[in-house]
CSV table of N, CA and C in Angstrom, one decimal:
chain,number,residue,atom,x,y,z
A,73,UNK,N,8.6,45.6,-15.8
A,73,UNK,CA,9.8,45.0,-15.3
A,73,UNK,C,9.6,44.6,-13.9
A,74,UNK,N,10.0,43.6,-13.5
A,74,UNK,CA,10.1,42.9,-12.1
A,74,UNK,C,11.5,43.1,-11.4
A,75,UNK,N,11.6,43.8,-10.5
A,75,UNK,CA,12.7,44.2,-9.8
A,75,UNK,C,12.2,43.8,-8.0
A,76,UNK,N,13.3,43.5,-7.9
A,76,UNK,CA,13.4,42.5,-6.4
A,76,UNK,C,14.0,43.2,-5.1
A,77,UNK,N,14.1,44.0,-4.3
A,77,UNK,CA,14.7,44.7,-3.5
A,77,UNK,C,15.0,43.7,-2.3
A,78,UNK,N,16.0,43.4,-1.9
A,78,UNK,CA,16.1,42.6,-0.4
A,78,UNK,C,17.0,43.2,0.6
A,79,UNK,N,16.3,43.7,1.4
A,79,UNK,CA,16.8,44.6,2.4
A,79,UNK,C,16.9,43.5,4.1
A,80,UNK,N,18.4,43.9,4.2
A,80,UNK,CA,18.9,43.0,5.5
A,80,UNK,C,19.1,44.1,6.5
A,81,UNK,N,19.3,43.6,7.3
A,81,UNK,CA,20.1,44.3,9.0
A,81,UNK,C,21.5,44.6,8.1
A,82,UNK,N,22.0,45.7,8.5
A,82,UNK,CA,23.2,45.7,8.3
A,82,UNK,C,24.5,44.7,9.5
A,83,UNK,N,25.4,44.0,9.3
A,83,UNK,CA,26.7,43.2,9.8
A,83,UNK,C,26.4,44.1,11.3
A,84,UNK,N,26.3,42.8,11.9
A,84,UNK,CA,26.7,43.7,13.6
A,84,UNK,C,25.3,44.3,14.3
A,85,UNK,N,24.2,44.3,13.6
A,85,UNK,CA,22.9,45.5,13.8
A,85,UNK,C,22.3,43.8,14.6
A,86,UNK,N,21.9,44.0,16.2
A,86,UNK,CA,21.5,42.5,16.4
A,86,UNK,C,20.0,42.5,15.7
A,87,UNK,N,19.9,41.2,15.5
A,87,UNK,CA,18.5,41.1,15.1
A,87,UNK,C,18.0,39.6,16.2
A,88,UNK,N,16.7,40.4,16.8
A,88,UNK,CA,16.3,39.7,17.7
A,88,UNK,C,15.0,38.7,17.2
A,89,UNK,N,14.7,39.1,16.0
A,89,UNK,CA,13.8,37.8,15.3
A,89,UNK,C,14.6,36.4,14.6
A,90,UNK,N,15.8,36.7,14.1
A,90,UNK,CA,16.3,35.8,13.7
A,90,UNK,C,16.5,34.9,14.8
A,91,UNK,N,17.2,35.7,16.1
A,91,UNK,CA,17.6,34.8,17.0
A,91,UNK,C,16.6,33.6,17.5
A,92,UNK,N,15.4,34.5,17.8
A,92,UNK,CA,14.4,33.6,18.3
A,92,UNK,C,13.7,32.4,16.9
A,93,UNK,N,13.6,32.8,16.0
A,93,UNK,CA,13.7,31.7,14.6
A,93,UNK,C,14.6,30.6,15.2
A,94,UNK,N,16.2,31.0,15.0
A,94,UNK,CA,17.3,30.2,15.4
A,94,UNK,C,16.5,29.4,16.5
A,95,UNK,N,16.3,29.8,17.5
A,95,UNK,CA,16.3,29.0,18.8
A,95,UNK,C,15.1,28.0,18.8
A,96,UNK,N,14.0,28.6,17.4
A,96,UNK,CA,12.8,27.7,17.4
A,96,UNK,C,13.2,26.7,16.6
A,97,UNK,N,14.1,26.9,15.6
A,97,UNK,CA,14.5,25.7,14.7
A,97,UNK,C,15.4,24.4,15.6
A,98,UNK,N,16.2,24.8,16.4
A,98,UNK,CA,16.9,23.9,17.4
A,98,UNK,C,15.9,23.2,18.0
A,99,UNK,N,15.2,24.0,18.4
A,99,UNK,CA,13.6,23.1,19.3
A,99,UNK,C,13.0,22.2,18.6
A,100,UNK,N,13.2,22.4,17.3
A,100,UNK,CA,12.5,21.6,16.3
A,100,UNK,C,13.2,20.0,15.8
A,101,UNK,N,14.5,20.3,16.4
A,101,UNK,CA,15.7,19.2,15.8
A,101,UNK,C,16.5,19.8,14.8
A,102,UNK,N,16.2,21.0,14.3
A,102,UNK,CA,17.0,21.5,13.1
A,102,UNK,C,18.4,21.8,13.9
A,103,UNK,N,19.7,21.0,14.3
A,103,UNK,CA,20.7,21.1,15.0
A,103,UNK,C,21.6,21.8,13.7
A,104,UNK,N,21.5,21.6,12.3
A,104,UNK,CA,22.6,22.2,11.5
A,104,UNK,C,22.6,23.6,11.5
A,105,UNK,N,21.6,24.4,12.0
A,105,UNK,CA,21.4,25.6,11.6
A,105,UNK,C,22.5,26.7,12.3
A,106,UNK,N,23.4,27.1,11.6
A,106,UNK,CA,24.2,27.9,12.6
A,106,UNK,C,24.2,30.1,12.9
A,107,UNK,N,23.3,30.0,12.0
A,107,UNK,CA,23.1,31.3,12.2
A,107,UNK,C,21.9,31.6,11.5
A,108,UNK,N,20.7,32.5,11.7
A,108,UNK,CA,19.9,33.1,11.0
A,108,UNK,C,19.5,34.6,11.1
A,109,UNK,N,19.7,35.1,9.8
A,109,UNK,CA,19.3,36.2,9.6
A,109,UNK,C,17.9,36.8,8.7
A,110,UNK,N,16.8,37.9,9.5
A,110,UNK,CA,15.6,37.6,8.7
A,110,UNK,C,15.4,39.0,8.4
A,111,UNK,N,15.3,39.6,6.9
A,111,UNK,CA,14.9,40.8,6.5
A,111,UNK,C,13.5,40.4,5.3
A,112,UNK,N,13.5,41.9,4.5
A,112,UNK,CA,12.1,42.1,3.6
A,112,UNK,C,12.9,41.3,2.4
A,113,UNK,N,11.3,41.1,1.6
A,113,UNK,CA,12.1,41.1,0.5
A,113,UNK,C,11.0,42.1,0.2
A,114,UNK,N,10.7,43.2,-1.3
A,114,UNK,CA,10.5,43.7,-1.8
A,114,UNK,C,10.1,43.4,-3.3
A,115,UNK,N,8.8,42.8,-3.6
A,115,UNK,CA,8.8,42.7,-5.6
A,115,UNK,C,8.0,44.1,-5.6
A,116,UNK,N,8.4,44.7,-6.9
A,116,UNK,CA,8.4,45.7,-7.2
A,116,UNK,C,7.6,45.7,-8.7
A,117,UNK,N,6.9,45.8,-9.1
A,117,UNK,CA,6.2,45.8,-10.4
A,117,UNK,C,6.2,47.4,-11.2
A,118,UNK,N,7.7,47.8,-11.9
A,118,UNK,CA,7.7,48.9,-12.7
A,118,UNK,C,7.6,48.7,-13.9
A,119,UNK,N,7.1,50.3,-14.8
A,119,UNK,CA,7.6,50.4,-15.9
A,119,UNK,C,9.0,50.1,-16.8
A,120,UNK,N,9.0,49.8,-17.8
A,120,UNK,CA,10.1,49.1,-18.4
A,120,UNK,C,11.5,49.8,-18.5
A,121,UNK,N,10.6,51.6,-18.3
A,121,UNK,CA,11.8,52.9,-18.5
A,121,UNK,C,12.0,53.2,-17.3
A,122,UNK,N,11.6,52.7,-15.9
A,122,UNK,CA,12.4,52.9,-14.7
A,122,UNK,C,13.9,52.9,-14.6
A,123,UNK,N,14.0,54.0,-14.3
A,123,UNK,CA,16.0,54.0,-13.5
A,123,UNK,C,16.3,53.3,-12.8
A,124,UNK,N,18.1,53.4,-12.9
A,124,UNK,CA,18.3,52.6,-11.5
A,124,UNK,C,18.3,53.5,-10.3
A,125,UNK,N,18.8,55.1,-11.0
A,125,UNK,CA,18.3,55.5,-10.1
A,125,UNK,C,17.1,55.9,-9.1
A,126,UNK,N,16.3,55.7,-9.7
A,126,UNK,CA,14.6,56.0,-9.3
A,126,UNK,C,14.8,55.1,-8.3
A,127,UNK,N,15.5,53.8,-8.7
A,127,UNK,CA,15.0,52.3,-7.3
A,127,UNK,C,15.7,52.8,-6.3
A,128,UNK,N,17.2,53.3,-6.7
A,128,UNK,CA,17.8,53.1,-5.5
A,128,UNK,C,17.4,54.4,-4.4
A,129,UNK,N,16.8,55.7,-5.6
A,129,UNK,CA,15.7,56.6,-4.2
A,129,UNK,C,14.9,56.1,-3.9
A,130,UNK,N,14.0,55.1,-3.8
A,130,UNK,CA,12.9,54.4,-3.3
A,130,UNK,C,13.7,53.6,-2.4
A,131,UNK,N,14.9,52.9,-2.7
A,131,UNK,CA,15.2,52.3,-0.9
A,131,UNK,C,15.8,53.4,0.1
A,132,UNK,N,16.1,54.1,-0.7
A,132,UNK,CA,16.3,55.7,0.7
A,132,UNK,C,15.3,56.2,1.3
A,133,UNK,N,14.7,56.4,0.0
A,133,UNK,CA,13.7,57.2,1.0
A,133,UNK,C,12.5,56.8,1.7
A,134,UNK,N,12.1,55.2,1.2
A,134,UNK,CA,11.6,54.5,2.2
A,134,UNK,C,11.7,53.5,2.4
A,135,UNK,N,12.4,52.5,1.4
A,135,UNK,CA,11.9,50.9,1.7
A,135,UNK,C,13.0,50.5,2.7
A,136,UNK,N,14.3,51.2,2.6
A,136,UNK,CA,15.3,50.4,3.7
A,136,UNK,C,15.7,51.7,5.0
A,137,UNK,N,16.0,51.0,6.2
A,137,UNK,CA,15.6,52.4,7.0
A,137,UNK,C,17.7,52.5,6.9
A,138,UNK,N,18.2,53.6,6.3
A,138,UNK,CA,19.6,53.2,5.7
A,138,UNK,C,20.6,53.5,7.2
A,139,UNK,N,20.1,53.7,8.7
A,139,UNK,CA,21.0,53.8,9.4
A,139,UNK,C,21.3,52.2,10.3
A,140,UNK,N,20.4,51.4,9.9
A,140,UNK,CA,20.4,50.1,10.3
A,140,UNK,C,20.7,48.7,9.3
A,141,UNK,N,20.2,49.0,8.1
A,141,UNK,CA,20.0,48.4,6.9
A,141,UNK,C,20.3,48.9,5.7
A,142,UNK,N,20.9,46.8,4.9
A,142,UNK,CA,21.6,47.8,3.6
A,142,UNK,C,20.3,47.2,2.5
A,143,UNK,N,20.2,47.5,1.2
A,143,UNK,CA,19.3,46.8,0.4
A,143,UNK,C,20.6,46.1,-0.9
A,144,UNK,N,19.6,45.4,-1.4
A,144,UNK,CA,20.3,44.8,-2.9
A,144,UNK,C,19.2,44.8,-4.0
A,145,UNK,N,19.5,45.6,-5.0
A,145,UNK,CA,18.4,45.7,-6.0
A,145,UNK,C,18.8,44.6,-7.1
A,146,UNK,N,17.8,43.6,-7.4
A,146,UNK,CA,17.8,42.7,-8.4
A,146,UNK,C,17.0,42.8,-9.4
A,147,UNK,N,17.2,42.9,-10.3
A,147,UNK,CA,16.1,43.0,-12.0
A,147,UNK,C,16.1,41.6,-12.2
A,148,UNK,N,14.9,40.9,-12.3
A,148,UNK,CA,14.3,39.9,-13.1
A,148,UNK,C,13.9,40.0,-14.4
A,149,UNK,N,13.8,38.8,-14.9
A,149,UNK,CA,13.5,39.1,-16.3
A,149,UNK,C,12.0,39.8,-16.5
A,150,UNK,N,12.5,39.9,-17.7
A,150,UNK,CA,10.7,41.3,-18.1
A,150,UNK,C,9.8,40.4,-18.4
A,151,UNK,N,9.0,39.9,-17.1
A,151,UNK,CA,7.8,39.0,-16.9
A,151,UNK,C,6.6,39.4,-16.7
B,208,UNK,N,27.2,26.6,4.8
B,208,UNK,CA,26.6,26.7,3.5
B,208,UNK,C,25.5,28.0,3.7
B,209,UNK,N,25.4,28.8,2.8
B,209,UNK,CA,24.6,29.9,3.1
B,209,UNK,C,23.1,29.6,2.2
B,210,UNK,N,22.0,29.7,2.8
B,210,UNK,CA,20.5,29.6,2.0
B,210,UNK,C,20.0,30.8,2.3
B,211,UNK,N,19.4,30.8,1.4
B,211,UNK,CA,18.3,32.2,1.4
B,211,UNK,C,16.7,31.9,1.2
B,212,UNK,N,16.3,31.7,2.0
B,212,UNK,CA,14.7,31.4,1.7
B,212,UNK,C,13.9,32.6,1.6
B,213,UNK,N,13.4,32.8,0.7
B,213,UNK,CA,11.9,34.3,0.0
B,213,UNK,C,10.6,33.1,0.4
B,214,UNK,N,10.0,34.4,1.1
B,214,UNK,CA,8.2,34.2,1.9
B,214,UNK,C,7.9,35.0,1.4
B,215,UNK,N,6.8,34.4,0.5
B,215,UNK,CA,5.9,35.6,-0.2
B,215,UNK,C,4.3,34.8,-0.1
B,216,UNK,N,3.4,36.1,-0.5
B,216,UNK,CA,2.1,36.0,0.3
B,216,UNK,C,1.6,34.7,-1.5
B,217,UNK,N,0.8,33.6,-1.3
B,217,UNK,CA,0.2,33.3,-2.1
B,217,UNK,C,-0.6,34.3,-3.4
B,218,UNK,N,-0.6,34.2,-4.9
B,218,UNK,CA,-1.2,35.0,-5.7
B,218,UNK,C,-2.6,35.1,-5.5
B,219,UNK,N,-3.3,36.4,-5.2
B,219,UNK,CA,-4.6,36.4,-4.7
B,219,UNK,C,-4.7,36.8,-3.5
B,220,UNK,N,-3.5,36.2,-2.4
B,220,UNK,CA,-4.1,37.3,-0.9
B,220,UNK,C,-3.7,38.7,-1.0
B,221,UNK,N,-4.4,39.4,-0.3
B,221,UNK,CA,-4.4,40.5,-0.4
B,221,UNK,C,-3.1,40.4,0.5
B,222,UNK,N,-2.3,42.3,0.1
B,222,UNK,CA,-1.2,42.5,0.8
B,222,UNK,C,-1.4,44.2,1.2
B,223,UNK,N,-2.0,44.0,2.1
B,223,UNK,CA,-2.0,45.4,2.5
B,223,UNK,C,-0.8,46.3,2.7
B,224,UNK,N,0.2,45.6,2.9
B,224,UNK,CA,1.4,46.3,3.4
B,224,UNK,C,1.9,46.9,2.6
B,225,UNK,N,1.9,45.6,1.2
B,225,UNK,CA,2.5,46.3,-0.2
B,225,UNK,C,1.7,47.5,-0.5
B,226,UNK,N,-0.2,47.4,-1.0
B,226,UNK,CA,-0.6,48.5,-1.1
B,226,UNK,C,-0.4,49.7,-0.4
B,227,UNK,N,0.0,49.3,1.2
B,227,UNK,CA,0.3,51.2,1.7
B,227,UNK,C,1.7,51.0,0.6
B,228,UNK,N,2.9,50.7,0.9
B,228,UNK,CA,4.2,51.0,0.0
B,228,UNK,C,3.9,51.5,-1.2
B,229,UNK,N,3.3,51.0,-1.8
B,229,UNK,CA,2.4,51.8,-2.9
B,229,UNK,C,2.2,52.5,-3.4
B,230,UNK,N,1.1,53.1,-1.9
B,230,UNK,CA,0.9,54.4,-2.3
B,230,UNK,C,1.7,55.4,-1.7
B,231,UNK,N,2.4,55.0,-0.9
B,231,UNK,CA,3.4,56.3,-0.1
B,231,UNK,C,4.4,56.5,-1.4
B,232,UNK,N,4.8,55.4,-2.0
B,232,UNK,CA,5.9,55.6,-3.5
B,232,UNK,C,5.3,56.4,-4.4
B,233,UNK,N,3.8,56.3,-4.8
B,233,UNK,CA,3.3,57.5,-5.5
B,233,UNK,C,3.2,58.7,-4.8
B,234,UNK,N,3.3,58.6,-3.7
B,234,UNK,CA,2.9,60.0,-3.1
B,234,UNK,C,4.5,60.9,-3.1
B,235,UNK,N,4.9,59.8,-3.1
B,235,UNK,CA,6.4,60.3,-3.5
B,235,UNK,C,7.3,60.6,-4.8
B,236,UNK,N,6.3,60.4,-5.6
B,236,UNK,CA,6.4,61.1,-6.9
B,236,UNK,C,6.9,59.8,-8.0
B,237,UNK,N,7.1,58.3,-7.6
B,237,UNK,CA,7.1,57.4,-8.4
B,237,UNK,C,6.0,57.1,-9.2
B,238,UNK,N,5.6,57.6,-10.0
B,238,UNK,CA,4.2,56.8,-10.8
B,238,UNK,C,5.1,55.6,-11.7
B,239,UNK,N,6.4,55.6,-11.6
B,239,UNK,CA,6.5,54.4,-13.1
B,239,UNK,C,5.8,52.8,-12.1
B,240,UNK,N,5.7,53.2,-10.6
B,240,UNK,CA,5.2,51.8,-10.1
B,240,UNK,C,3.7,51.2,-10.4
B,241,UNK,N,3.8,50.1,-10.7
B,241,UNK,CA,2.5,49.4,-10.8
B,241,UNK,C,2.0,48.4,-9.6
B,242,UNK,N,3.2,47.5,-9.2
B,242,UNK,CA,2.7,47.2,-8.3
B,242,UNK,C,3.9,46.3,-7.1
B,243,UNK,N,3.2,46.5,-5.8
B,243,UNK,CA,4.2,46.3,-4.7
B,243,UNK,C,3.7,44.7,-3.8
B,244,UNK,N,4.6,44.1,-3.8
B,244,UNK,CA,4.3,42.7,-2.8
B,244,UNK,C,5.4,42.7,-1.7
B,245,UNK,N,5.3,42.4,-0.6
B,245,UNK,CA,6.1,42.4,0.1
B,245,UNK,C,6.2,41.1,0.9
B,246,UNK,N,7.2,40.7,1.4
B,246,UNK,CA,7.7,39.1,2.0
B,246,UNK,C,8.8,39.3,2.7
B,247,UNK,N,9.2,38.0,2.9
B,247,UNK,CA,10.3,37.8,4.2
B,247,UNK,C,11.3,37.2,3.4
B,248,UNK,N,12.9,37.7,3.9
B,248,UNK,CA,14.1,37.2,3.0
B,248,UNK,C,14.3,36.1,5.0
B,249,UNK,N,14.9,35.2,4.6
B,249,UNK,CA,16.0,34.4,6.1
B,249,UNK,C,16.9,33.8,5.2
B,250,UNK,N,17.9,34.0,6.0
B,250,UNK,CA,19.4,34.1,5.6
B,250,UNK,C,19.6,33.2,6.3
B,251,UNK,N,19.9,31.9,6.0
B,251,UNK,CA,19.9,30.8,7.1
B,251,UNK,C,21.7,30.4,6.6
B,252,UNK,N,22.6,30.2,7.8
B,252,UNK,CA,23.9,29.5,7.7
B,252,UNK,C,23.7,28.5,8.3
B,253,UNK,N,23.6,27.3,7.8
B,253,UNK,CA,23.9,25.8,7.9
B,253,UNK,C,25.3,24.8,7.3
B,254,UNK,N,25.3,23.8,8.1
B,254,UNK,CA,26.2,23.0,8.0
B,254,UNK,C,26.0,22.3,6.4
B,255,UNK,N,26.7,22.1,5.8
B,255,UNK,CA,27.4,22.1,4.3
B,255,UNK,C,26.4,20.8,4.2
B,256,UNK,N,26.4,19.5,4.8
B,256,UNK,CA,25.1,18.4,4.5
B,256,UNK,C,24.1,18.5,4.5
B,257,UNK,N,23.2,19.8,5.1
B,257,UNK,CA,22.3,19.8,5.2
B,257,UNK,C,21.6,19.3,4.1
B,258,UNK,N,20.4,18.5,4.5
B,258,UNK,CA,19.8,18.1,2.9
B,258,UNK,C,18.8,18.9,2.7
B,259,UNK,N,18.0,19.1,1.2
B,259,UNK,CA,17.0,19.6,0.7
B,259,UNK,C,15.7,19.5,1.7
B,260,UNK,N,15.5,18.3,2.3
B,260,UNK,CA,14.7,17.7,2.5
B,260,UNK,C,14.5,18.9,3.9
B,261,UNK,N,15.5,18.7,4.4
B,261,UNK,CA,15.3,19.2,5.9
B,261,UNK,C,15.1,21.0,6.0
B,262,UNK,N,15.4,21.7,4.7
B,262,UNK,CA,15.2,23.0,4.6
B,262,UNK,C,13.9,22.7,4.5
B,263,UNK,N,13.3,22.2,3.2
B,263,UNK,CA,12.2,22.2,3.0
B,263,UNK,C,11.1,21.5,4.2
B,264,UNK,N,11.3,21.1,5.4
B,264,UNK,CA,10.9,21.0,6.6
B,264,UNK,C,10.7,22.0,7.3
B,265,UNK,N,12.0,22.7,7.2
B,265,UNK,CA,11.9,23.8,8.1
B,265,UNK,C,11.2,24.8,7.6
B,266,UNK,N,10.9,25.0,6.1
B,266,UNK,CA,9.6,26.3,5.4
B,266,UNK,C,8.3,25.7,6.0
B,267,UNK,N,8.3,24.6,5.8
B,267,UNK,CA,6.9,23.9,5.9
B,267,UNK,C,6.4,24.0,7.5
B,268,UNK,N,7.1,23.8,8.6
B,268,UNK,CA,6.9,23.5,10.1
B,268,UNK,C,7.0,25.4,10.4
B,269,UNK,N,7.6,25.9,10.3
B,269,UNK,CA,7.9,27.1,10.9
B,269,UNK,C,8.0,28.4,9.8
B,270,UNK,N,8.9,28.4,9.2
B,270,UNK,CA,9.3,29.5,8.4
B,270,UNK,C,8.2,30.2,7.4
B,271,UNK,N,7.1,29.5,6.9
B,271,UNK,CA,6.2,30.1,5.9
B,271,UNK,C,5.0,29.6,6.6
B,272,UNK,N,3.6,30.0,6.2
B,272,UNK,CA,2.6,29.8,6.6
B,272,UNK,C,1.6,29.5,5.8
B,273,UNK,N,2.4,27.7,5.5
B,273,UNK,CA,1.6,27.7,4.4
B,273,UNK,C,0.1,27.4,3.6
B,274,UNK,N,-0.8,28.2,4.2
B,274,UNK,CA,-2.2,28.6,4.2
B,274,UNK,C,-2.3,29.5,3.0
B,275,UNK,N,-1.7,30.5,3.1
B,275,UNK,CA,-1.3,31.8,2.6
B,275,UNK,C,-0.1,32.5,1.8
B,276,UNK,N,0.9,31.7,2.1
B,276,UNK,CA,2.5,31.5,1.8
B,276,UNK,C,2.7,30.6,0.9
B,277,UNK,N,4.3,30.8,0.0
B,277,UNK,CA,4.5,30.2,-0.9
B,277,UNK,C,6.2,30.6,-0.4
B,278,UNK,N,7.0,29.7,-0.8
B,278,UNK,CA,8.5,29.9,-0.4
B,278,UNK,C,9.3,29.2,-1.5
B,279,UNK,N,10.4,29.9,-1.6
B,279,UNK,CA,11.7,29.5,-2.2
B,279,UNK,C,12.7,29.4,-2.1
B,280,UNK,N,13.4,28.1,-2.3
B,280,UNK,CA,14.6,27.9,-1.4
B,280,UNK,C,16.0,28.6,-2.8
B,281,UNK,N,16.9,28.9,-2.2
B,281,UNK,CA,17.8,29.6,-3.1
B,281,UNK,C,19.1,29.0,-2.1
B,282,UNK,N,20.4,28.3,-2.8
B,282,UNK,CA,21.7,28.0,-2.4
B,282,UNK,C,22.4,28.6,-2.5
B,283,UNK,N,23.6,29.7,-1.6
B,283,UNK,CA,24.4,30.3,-2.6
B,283,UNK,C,25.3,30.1,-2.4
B,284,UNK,N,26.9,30.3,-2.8
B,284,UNK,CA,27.8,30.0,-2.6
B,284,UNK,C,28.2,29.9,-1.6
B,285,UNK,N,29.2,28.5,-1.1
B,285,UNK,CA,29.7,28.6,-0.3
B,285,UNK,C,30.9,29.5,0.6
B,286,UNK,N,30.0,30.4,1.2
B,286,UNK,CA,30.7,31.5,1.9
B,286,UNK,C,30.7,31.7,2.9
């Protein structure tokens, strides 16, 4: 099973890579861009009997650091 | 208009990063994982005309690297 974890900054947490993205895209001509935000994504390659709980202890206890960042676990189809 | 662009490594480069994640998840008592890839989510908010064209500029000039990189653009609701 293919499961997708995307973990962001949490609302309000600044993120200083996005900014500088942002300011490279302006540089570039890209004038529509009005905000950017840049986190992980995570593909995950489990067994079919994986939990949801199992995923969501794998973004605690490592993949999202949970005092700055939130995650979103997505299941893809069984590819 | 909100986009979500996923950077992920071409199939074949190696991803060291994923393999440590990996193995810290087995060391952490996940065996159901098989395997870990890891990439970049950007959360880009743009102006509602933006065209296809000009996202797909912006992956190609800056956002992916694409030597090694492979990207996907995703639309989501207007929010």
């Amino acid at each position: 099973m293919k499961v997708r974890i995307l973990v962001r900054l949490k609302p309000g947490v600044l993120d200083p890579q996005g900014r500088a993205v942002h300011h490279s895209l302006e540089g570039l001509g890209f004038d529509s861009v009005e905000d950017v935000r840049i986190g992980r994504m995570i593909e995950l390659d489990v067994a079919d009997g994986t939990s949801d709980e199992a995923l969501d202890t794998m973004c605690q206890k490592l993949l999202a650091n949970m005092v700055i960042e939130d995650y979103t676990i997505e299941k893809l189809e069984n590819a």
